[in-house]
Tab-separated table of N, CA and C in Angstrom:
chain	number	residue	atom	x	y	z
A	10	MET	N	87.842	80.374	89.716
A	10	MET	CA	88.812	81.378	89.358
A	10	MET	C	89.806	80.761	88.392
A	11	ASN	N	90.164	81.492	87.369
A	11	ASN	CA	91.091	81.024	86.371
A	11	ASN	C	92.481	81.552	86.690
A	12	THR	N	93.408	80.667	87.062
A	12	THR	CA	94.754	81.102	87.421
A	12	THR	C	95.743	80.572	86.409
A	13	PRO	N	96.804	81.337	86.126
A	13	PRO	CA	97.777	80.863	85.153
A	13	PRO	C	98.559	79.682	85.700
A	14	HIS	N	98.662	78.631	84.917
A	14	HIS	CA	99.461	77.487	85.324
A	14	HIS	C	99.820	76.666	84.102
A	15	THR	N	100.779	75.816	84.268
A	15	THR	CA	101.221	74.937	83.208
A	15	THR	C	101.860	73.715	83.845
A	16	SER	N	102.041	72.651	83.062
A	16	SER	CA	102.738	71.484	83.592
A	16	SER	C	104.198	71.830	83.786
A	17	THR	N	104.831	71.134	84.698
A	17	THR	CA	106.233	71.400	84.976
A	17	THR	C	106.977	70.102	85.216
A	18	PRO	N	108.258	70.047	84.870
A	18	PRO	CA	109.019	68.807	85.030
A	18	PRO	C	109.557	68.584	86.435
A	19	PHE	N	109.182	69.374	87.408
A	19	PHE	CA	109.767	69.269	88.736
A	19	PHE	C	109.287	68.022	89.456
A	20	SER	N	110.155	67.522	90.315
A	20	SER	CA	109.850	66.297	91.037
A	20	SER	C	108.709	66.504	92.022
A	21	LYS	N	108.039	65.441	92.352
A	21	LYS	CA	106.935	65.496	93.309
A	21	LYS	C	107.420	65.985	94.667
A	22	SER	N	108.583	65.526	95.107
A	22	SER	CA	109.049	65.924	96.433
A	22	SER	C	109.310	67.415	96.512
A	23	LEU	N	109.844	68.003	95.460
A	23	LEU	CA	110.078	69.442	95.465
A	23	LEU	C	108.750	70.188	95.399
A	24	ASN	N	107.812	69.684	94.622
A	24	ASN	CA	106.517	70.340	94.518
A	24	ASN	C	105.735	70.308	95.822
A	25	ASP	N	105.988	69.332	96.678
A	25	ASP	CA	105.312	69.285	97.971
A	25	ASP	C	105.579	70.549	98.778
A	26	TYR	N	106.730	71.135	98.567
A	26	TYR	CA	107.104	72.316	99.329
A	26	TYR	C	106.470	73.589	98.803
A	27	GLY	N	106.399	73.754	97.558
A	27	GLY	CA	106.068	75.035	96.957
A	27	GLY	C	107.384	75.726	96.656
A	28	LEU	N	107.645	75.975	95.403
A	28	LEU	CA	108.926	76.529	94.972
A	28	LEU	C	108.743	77.972	94.534
A	29	VAL	N	109.518	78.864	95.150
A	29	VAL	CA	109.501	80.284	94.803
A	29	VAL	C	110.705	80.539	93.906
A	30	VAL	N	110.442	80.970	92.672
A	30	VAL	CA	111.497	81.292	91.714
A	30	VAL	C	111.567	82.810	91.635
A	31	TYR	N	112.730	83.366	91.971
A	31	TYR	CA	112.848	84.820	92.062
A	31	TYR	C	114.120	85.313	91.398
A	32	ASP	N	114.207	86.610	91.242
A	32	ASP	CA	115.357	87.288	90.643
A	32	ASP	C	116.393	87.545	91.736
A	33	GLY	N	117.468	86.781	91.735
A	33	GLY	CA	118.499	86.902	92.759
A	33	GLY	C	119.330	88.172	92.664
A	34	PHE	N	119.214	88.913	91.564
A	34	PHE	CA	119.942	90.174	91.412
A	34	PHE	C	119.154	91.352	91.983
A	35	CYS	N	117.872	91.171	92.154
A	35	CYS	CA	116.980	92.241	92.614
A	35	CYS	C	117.028	92.367	94.140
A	36	VAL	N	117.306	93.568	94.625
A	36	VAL	CA	117.379	93.806	96.073
A	36	VAL	C	116.008	93.583	96.723
A	37	LEU	N	114.944	94.058	96.104
A	37	LEU	CA	113.593	93.856	96.636
A	37	LEU	C	113.257	92.366	96.712
A	38	CYS	N	113.530	91.638	95.647
A	38	CYS	CA	113.208	90.209	95.596
A	38	CYS	C	113.989	89.425	96.653
A	39	SER	N	115.285	89.692	96.746
A	39	SER	CA	116.121	88.996	97.723
A	39	SER	C	115.691	89.316	99.150
A	40	GLY	N	115.334	90.563	99.402
A	40	GLY	CA	114.849	90.945	100.731
A	40	GLY	C	113.542	90.258	101.066
A	41	THR	N	112.679	90.139	100.077
A	41	THR	CA	111.407	89.453	100.284
A	41	THR	C	111.643	87.979	100.611
A	42	VAL	N	112.584	87.358	99.915
A	42	VAL	CA	112.899	85.952	100.186
A	42	VAL	C	113.449	85.797	101.602
A	43	ARG	N	114.319	86.691	102.041
A	43	ARG	CA	114.829	86.614	103.424
A	43	ARG	C	113.683	86.741	104.425
A	44	PHE	N	112.705	87.606	104.134
A	44	PHE	CA	111.524	87.749	104.985
A	44	PHE	C	110.724	86.442	105.004
A	45	LEU	N	110.509	85.853	103.827
A	45	LEU	CA	109.759	84.597	103.750
A	45	LEU	C	110.466	83.475	104.505
A	46	LEU	N	111.786	83.425	104.427
A	46	LEU	CA	112.538	82.407	105.164
A	46	LEU	C	112.289	82.527	106.667
A	47	LYS	N	112.195	83.745	107.164
A	47	LYS	CA	111.978	83.955	108.602
A	47	LYS	C	110.562	83.601	109.042
A	48	ILE	N	109.566	83.925	108.215
A	48	ILE	CA	108.183	83.692	108.649
A	48	ILE	C	107.687	82.283	108.350
A	49	ASP	N	108.365	81.563	107.470
A	49	ASP	CA	107.961	80.206	107.095
A	49	ASP	C	108.560	79.200	108.082
A	50	ARG	N	108.031	79.191	109.278
A	50	ARG	CA	108.593	78.351	110.349
A	50	ARG	C	108.385	76.859	110.124
A	51	ARG	N	107.346	76.511	109.356
A	51	ARG	CA	107.110	75.092	109.063
A	51	ARG	C	107.891	74.617	107.840
A	52	LYS	N	108.679	75.536	107.262
A	52	LYS	CA	109.548	75.213	106.117
A	52	LYS	C	108.764	74.607	104.968
A	53	ARG	N	107.710	75.289	104.582
A	53	ARG	CA	106.852	74.809	103.501
A	53	ARG	C	107.305	75.311	102.132
A	54	LEU	N	108.260	76.249	102.115
A	54	LEU	CA	108.730	76.826	100.858
A	54	LEU	C	110.179	76.444	100.590
A	55	LYS	N	110.482	76.282	99.318
A	55	LYS	CA	111.863	76.180	98.840
A	55	LYS	C	112.043	77.340	97.860
A	56	PHE	N	113.288	77.680	97.597
A	56	PHE	CA	113.585	78.842	96.775
A	56	PHE	C	114.632	78.511	95.733
A	57	THR	N	114.565	79.225	94.630
A	57	THR	CA	115.593	79.112	93.604
A	57	THR	C	115.605	80.387	92.769
A	58	THR	N	116.693	80.538	92.050
A	58	THR	CA	116.823	81.657	91.119
A	58	THR	C	116.887	81.074	89.716
A	59	ILE	N	117.052	81.947	88.752
A	59	ILE	CA	117.193	81.508	87.373
A	59	ILE	C	118.662	81.601	87.001
A	60	SER	N	119.209	80.507	86.481
A	60	SER	CA	120.609	80.534	86.067
A	60	SER	C	120.717	81.279	84.745
A	61	ARG	N	121.935	81.679	84.433
A	61	ARG	CA	122.173	82.355	83.167
A	61	ARG	C	123.422	81.749	82.540
A	62	PRO	N	123.601	81.944	81.254
A	62	PRO	CA	124.767	81.341	80.602
A	62	PRO	C	126.062	81.801	81.262
A	63	GLU	N	127.057	80.927	81.277
A	63	GLU	CA	128.372	81.247	81.838
A	63	GLU	C	128.917	82.519	81.203
A	64	ASN	N	129.584	83.308	82.015
A	64	ASN	CA	130.270	84.519	81.569
A	64	ASN	C	129.345	85.554	80.932
A	65	THR	N	128.069	85.529	81.266
A	65	THR	CA	127.142	86.530	80.756
A	65	THR	C	126.764	87.450	81.894
A	66	ALA	N	127.128	88.705	81.770
A	66	ALA	CA	126.797	89.677	82.806
A	66	ALA	C	125.302	89.912	82.810
A	67	PRO	N	124.684	90.146	83.977
A	67	PRO	CA	123.234	90.338	84.042
A	67	PRO	C	122.751	91.470	83.151
A	68	GLU	N	123.534	92.531	83.025
A	68	GLU	CA	123.078	93.653	82.198
A	68	GLU	C	123.107	93.329	80.706
A	69	ARG	N	123.842	92.267	80.316
A	69	ARG	CA	123.893	91.879	78.910
A	69	ARG	C	122.725	90.982	78.526
A	70	SER	N	122.091	90.370	79.503
A	70	SER	CA	120.930	89.524	79.220
A	70	SER	C	119.897	89.725	80.322
A	71	PRO	N	119.365	90.952	80.465
A	71	PRO	CA	118.487	91.239	81.600
A	71	PRO	C	117.237	90.379	81.651
A	72	ASP	N	116.674	90.016	80.500
A	72	ASP	CA	115.466	89.203	80.527
A	72	ASP	C	115.763	87.798	81.023
A	73	PHE	N	116.938	87.282	80.679
A	73	PHE	CA	117.299	85.931	81.092
A	73	PHE	C	117.661	85.886	82.573
A	74	ALA	N	118.477	86.829	82.998
A	74	ALA	CA	118.944	86.811	84.380
A	74	ALA	C	117.901	87.304	85.355
A	75	SER	N	116.969	88.088	84.895
A	75	SER	CA	116.032	88.755	85.790
A	75	SER	C	114.605	88.664	85.260
A	76	PRO	N	113.899	87.617	85.624
A	76	PRO	CA	112.521	87.518	85.146
A	76	PRO	C	111.706	88.701	85.658
A	77	THR	N	110.728	89.105	84.890
A	77	THR	CA	109.909	90.239	85.306
A	77	THR	C	108.835	89.837	86.291
A	78	THR	N	108.759	88.584	86.624
A	78	THR	CA	107.772	88.141	87.599
A	78	THR	C	108.356	87.061	88.491
A	79	VAL	N	107.775	86.946	89.654
A	79	VAL	CA	108.084	85.825	90.529
A	79	VAL	C	107.233	84.660	90.031
A	80	PHE	N	107.754	83.461	90.181
A	80	PHE	CA	106.987	82.263	89.861
A	80	PHE	C	106.816	81.483	91.147
A	81	PHE	N	105.618	80.946	91.353
A	81	PHE	CA	105.381	80.057	92.485
A	81	PHE	C	104.861	78.758	91.915
A	82	ILE	N	105.578	77.684	92.178
A	82	ILE	CA	105.242	76.377	91.626
A	82	ILE	C	104.754	75.493	92.759
A	83	LEU	N	103.525	75.014	92.604
A	83	LEU	CA	102.909	74.162	93.614
A	83	LEU	C	101.958	73.199	92.923
A	84	ASP	N	102.032	71.939	93.296
A	84	ASP	CA	101.153	70.906	92.721
A	84	ASP	C	101.187	70.917	91.195
A	85	HIS	N	102.389	71.032	90.648
A	85	HIS	CA	102.602	71.009	89.197
A	85	HIS	C	101.897	72.140	88.463
A	86	LYS	N	101.650	73.243	89.147
A	86	LYS	CA	101.074	74.435	88.532
A	86	LYS	C	102.018	75.605	88.786
A	87	ILE	N	102.110	76.498	87.833
A	87	ILE	CA	102.971	77.663	87.963
A	87	ILE	C	102.092	78.903	88.037
A	88	TYR	N	102.280	79.672	89.088
A	88	TYR	CA	101.526	80.905	89.301
A	88	TYR	C	102.466	82.090	89.140
A	89	THR	N	101.955	83.180	88.614
A	89	THR	CA	102.775	84.363	88.365
A	89	THR	C	102.104	85.610	88.923
A	90	GLU	N	102.878	86.676	88.960
A	90	GLU	CA	102.427	88.006	89.345
A	90	GLU	C	101.727	87.995	90.700
A	91	SER	N	100.632	88.738	90.825
A	91	SER	CA	99.978	88.868	92.131
A	91	SER	C	99.434	87.539	92.638
A	92	GLU	N	99.030	86.676	91.728
A	92	GLU	CA	98.513	85.367	92.145
A	92	GLU	C	99.616	84.559	92.832
A	93	ALA	N	100.837	84.653	92.328
A	93	ALA	CA	101.964	83.955	92.956
A	93	ALA	C	102.187	84.476	94.373
A	94	ILE	N	102.167	85.785	94.547
A	94	ILE	CA	102.393	86.375	95.868
A	94	ILE	C	101.331	85.906	96.856
A	95	LEU	N	100.064	85.972	96.456
A	95	LEU	CA	98.988	85.549	97.352
A	95	LEU	C	99.115	84.070	97.714
A	96	ARG	N	99.426	83.249	96.732
A	96	ARG	CA	99.536	81.809	97.001
A	96	ARG	C	100.739	81.481	97.877
A	97	ILE	N	101.822	82.211	97.730
A	97	ILE	CA	102.992	81.991	98.590
A	97	ILE	C	102.606	82.193	100.052
A	98	PHE	N	101.978	83.320	100.346
A	98	PHE	CA	101.610	83.604	101.734
A	98	PHE	C	100.552	82.637	102.246
A	99	CYS	N	99.603	82.258	101.412
A	99	CYS	CA	98.590	81.284	101.838
A	99	CYS	C	99.214	79.922	102.111
A	100	HIS	N	100.218	79.559	101.318
A	100	HIS	CA	100.883	78.269	101.505
A	100	HIS	C	101.640	78.225	102.834
A	101	ILE	N	102.168	79.352	103.268
A	101	ILE	CA	102.845	79.411	104.572
A	101	ILE	C	101.838	79.101	105.670
A	102	GLY	N	100.614	79.597	105.502
A	102	GLY	CA	99.545	79.289	106.442
A	102	GLY	C	99.502	80.217	107.638
A	103	GLY	N	98.688	79.836	108.605
A	103	GLY	CA	98.526	80.624	109.820
A	103	GLY	C	98.005	82.021	109.526
A	104	PHE	N	98.522	82.985	110.245
A	104	PHE	CA	98.133	84.377	110.085
A	104	PHE	C	98.284	84.860	108.642
A	105	TRP	N	99.270	84.326	107.942
A	105	TRP	CA	99.602	84.799	106.599
A	105	TRP	C	98.511	84.484	105.575
A	106	LYS	N	97.583	83.582	105.909
A	106	LYS	CA	96.461	83.322	105.005
A	106	LYS	C	95.562	84.548	104.865
A	107	SER	N	95.691	85.478	105.799
A	107	SER	CA	94.852	86.676	105.740
A	107	SER	C	95.142	87.546	104.510
A	108	VAL	N	96.238	87.284	103.811
A	108	VAL	CA	96.492	88.040	102.577
A	108	VAL	C	95.416	87.773	101.538
A	109	ASN	N	94.650	86.714	101.742
A	109	ASN	CA	93.537	86.433	100.830
A	109	ASN	C	92.551	87.588	100.772
A	110	LEU	N	92.579	88.455	101.775
A	110	LEU	CA	91.713	89.638	101.747
A	110	LEU	C	91.986	90.505	100.515
A	111	PHE	N	93.211	90.444	100.004
A	111	PHE	CA	93.551	91.223	98.816
A	111	PHE	C	92.839	90.715	97.564
A	112	ARG	N	92.203	89.566	97.666
A	112	ARG	CA	91.444	89.057	96.514
A	112	ARG	C	90.207	89.907	96.225
A	113	ILE	N	89.833	90.776	97.162
A	113	ILE	CA	88.711	91.674	96.872
A	113	ILE	C	89.102	92.698	95.802
A	114	ILE	N	90.393	92.908	95.640
A	114	ILE	CA	90.877	93.775	94.563
A	114	ILE	C	90.887	92.935	93.291
A	115	PRO	N	90.291	93.420	92.222
A	115	PRO	CA	90.271	92.628	90.977
A	115	PRO	C	91.689	92.253	90.540
A	116	LYS	N	91.823	91.033	90.069
A	116	LYS	CA	93.130	90.515	89.655
A	116	LYS	C	93.798	91.435	88.648
A	117	ARG	N	93.048	91.969	87.753
A	117	ARG	CA	93.610	92.868	86.738
A	117	ARG	C	94.316	94.065	87.382
A	118	LEU	N	93.717	94.625	88.430
A	118	LEU	CA	94.335	95.755	89.126
A	118	LEU	C	95.535	95.319	89.958
A	119	ARG	N	95.414	94.161	90.616
A	119	ARG	CA	96.547	93.644	91.386
A	119	ARG	C	97.755	93.423	90.484
A	120	ASP	N	97.511	92.820	89.318
A	120	ASP	CA	98.602	92.538	88.387
A	120	ASP	C	99.173	93.821	87.783
A	121	LEU	N	98.340	94.808	87.575
A	121	LEU	CA	98.816	96.093	87.062
A	121	LEU	C	99.810	96.715	88.054
A	122	LEU	N	99.470	96.708	89.327
A	122	LEU	CA	100.370	97.220	90.359
A	122	LEU	C	101.636	96.367	90.420
A	123	TYR	N	101.483	95.054	90.364
A	123	TYR	CA	102.640	94.157	90.391
A	123	TYR	C	103.575	94.480	89.230
A	124	ARG	N	103.044	94.619	88.018
A	124	ARG	CA	103.877	94.898	86.843
A	124	ARG	C	104.593	96.237	86.946
A	125	PHE	N	103.924	97.224	87.521
A	125	PHE	CA	104.553	98.535	87.690
A	125	PHE	C	105.780	98.408	88.601
A	126	ILE	N	105.596	97.755	89.740
A	126	ILE	CA	106.713	97.576	90.672
A	126	ILE	C	107.811	96.736	90.023
A	127	SER	N	107.439	95.689	89.322
A	127	SER	CA	108.401	94.802	88.681
A	127	SER	C	109.252	95.554	87.649
A	128	ARG	N	108.614	96.383	86.842
A	128	ARG	CA	109.349	97.131	85.813
A	128	ARG	C	110.327	98.133	86.403
A	129	HIS	N	110.010	98.679	87.565
A	129	HIS	CA	110.823	99.747	88.150
A	129	HIS	C	111.630	99.302	89.377
A	130	ARG	N	111.657	98.001	89.657
A	130	ARG	CA	112.264	97.518	90.899
A	130	ARG	C	113.751	97.829	91.006
A	131	TYR	N	114.496	97.755	89.911
A	131	TYR	CA	115.926	98.049	89.983
A	131	TYR	C	116.157	99.529	90.266
A	132	ARG	N	115.380	100.363	89.627
A	132	ARG	CA	115.533	101.806	89.809
A	132	ARG	C	115.161	102.223	91.234
A	133	ILE	N	114.116	101.632	91.786
A	133	ILE	CA	113.633	102.008	93.115
A	133	ILE	C	114.457	101.348	94.226
A	134	PHE	N	114.693	100.049	94.100
A	134	PHE	CA	115.301	99.283	95.194
A	134	PHE	C	116.767	98.927	94.966
A	135	GLY	N	117.198	98.900	93.718
A	135	GLY	CA	118.585	98.586	93.412
A	135	GLY	C	118.762	97.196	92.825
A	136	LYS	N	119.976	96.968	92.334
A	136	LYS	CA	120.320	95.705	91.682
A	136	LYS	C	121.710	95.283	92.135
A	137	ARG	N	121.863	94.021	92.493
A	137	ARG	CA	123.156	93.485	92.926
A	137	ARG	C	124.008	93.155	91.699
A	138	GLN	N	125.305	93.205	91.882
A	138	GLN	CA	126.229	92.815	90.806
A	138	GLN	C	126.317	91.294	90.681
A	139	LYS	N	126.116	90.601	91.806
A	139	LYS	CA	126.140	89.135	91.819
A	139	LYS	C	124.832	88.646	92.406
A	140	CYS	N	124.437	87.454	91.983
A	140	CYS	CA	123.209	86.855	92.494
A	140	CYS	C	123.324	86.647	94.004
A	141	ASP	N	122.245	86.915	94.712
A	141	ASP	CA	122.198	86.753	96.164
A	141	ASP	C	122.486	85.303	96.540
A	142	VAL	N	123.307	85.103	97.549
A	142	VAL	CA	123.666	83.767	98.026
A	142	VAL	C	122.990	83.559	99.376
A	143	PRO	N	122.325	82.400	99.564
A	143	PRO	CA	121.641	82.166	100.845
A	143	PRO	C	122.618	82.020	102.002
A	144	ALA	N	122.161	82.424	103.163
A	144	ALA	CA	122.945	82.220	104.379
A	144	ALA	C	123.073	80.712	104.620
A	145	PRO	N	124.182	80.260	105.194
A	145	PRO	CA	124.391	78.814	105.388
A	145	PRO	C	123.250	78.112	106.123
A	146	GLU	N	122.619	78.786	107.087
A	146	GLU	CA	121.545	78.126	107.838
A	146	GLU	C	120.290	77.870	106.996
A	147	TYR	N	120.218	78.482	105.812
A	147	TYR	CA	119.065	78.283	104.932
A	147	TYR	C	119.408	77.481	103.686
A	148	ALA	N	120.613	76.967	103.592
A	148	ALA	CA	121.058	76.287	102.379
A	148	ALA	C	120.131	75.140	101.963
A	149	GLU	N	119.602	74.384	102.929
A	149	GLU	CA	118.730	73.252	102.584
A	149	GLU	C	117.384	73.703	102.030
A	150	ARG	N	117.074	74.974	102.135
A	150	ARG	CA	115.795	75.503	101.638
A	150	ARG	C	115.888	75.962	100.186
A	151	TYR	N	117.089	75.840	99.583
A	151	TYR	CA	117.303	76.288	98.212
A	151	TYR	C	117.471	75.106	97.274
A	152	ALA	N	116.861	75.219	96.106
A	152	ALA	CA	117.011	74.222	95.048
A	152	ALA	C	118.034	74.762	94.045
A	153	SER	N	118.523	73.894	93.177
A	153	SER	CA	119.444	74.320	92.132
A	153	SER	C	118.780	75.370	91.252
A	154	PRO	N	119.565	76.320	90.748
A	154	PRO	CA	118.973	77.337	89.856
A	154	PRO	C	118.327	76.698	88.634
A	155	LEU	N	117.257	77.304	88.172
A	155	LEU	CA	116.548	76.825	86.996
A	155	LEU	C	117.128	77.469	85.746
A	156	LYS	N	116.989	76.772	84.638
A	156	LYS	CA	117.346	77.359	83.346
A	156	LYS	C	116.109	78.060	82.809
A	157	ILE	N	116.318	79.049	81.997
A	157	ILE	CA	115.204	79.824	81.457
A	157	ILE	C	114.225	78.931	80.700
A	158	ASP	N	114.715	77.855	80.087
A	158	ASP	CA	113.846	76.937	79.344
A	158	ASP	C	112.875	76.194	80.255
A	159	ASP	N	113.177	76.158	81.573
A	159	ASP	CA	112.314	75.471	82.520
A	159	ASP	C	111.083	76.298	82.889
A	160	LEU	N	111.091	77.584	82.506
A	160	LEU	CA	110.010	78.488	82.894
A	160	LEU	C	109.007	78.669	81.765
A	161	PRO	N	107.799	79.096	82.115
A	161	PRO	CA	106.793	79.318	81.069
A	161	PRO	C	107.206	80.471	80.171
A	162	GLY	N	106.823	80.406	78.918
A	162	GLY	CA	107.188	81.437	77.949
A	162	GLY	C	106.346	82.610	78.102
């Protein structure tokens, strides 16, 4: 299977975990991360958002502040769209590996559905004025925000 990936400058220790890069302004994305924090009992995932230039409101730079896809970084590879979602759940392990059943749906169709939800996520689920801040008990599960230059083009 051909999956999207690229080299990344992240440290080996961070890559051991699997890094989920998400849109901290998106209500759907933040809710999904809170769900992942609860089900990832072995703490195999770390999380981060994308930083934006100082004093730039999210609505003034929506592409920078709010990527249209989630990124999952594991073993120096970057996965996007539906492939990222499937790999996140498989990386958690246990019962959650059963999401692999969705691989029977052609990747093209999975990604089409993912892109539709991604494009309309603010309208359907809402958008925060400030980036979501992790609860104190999960602070060690978060990495520093990434700069847009750190992500694939």
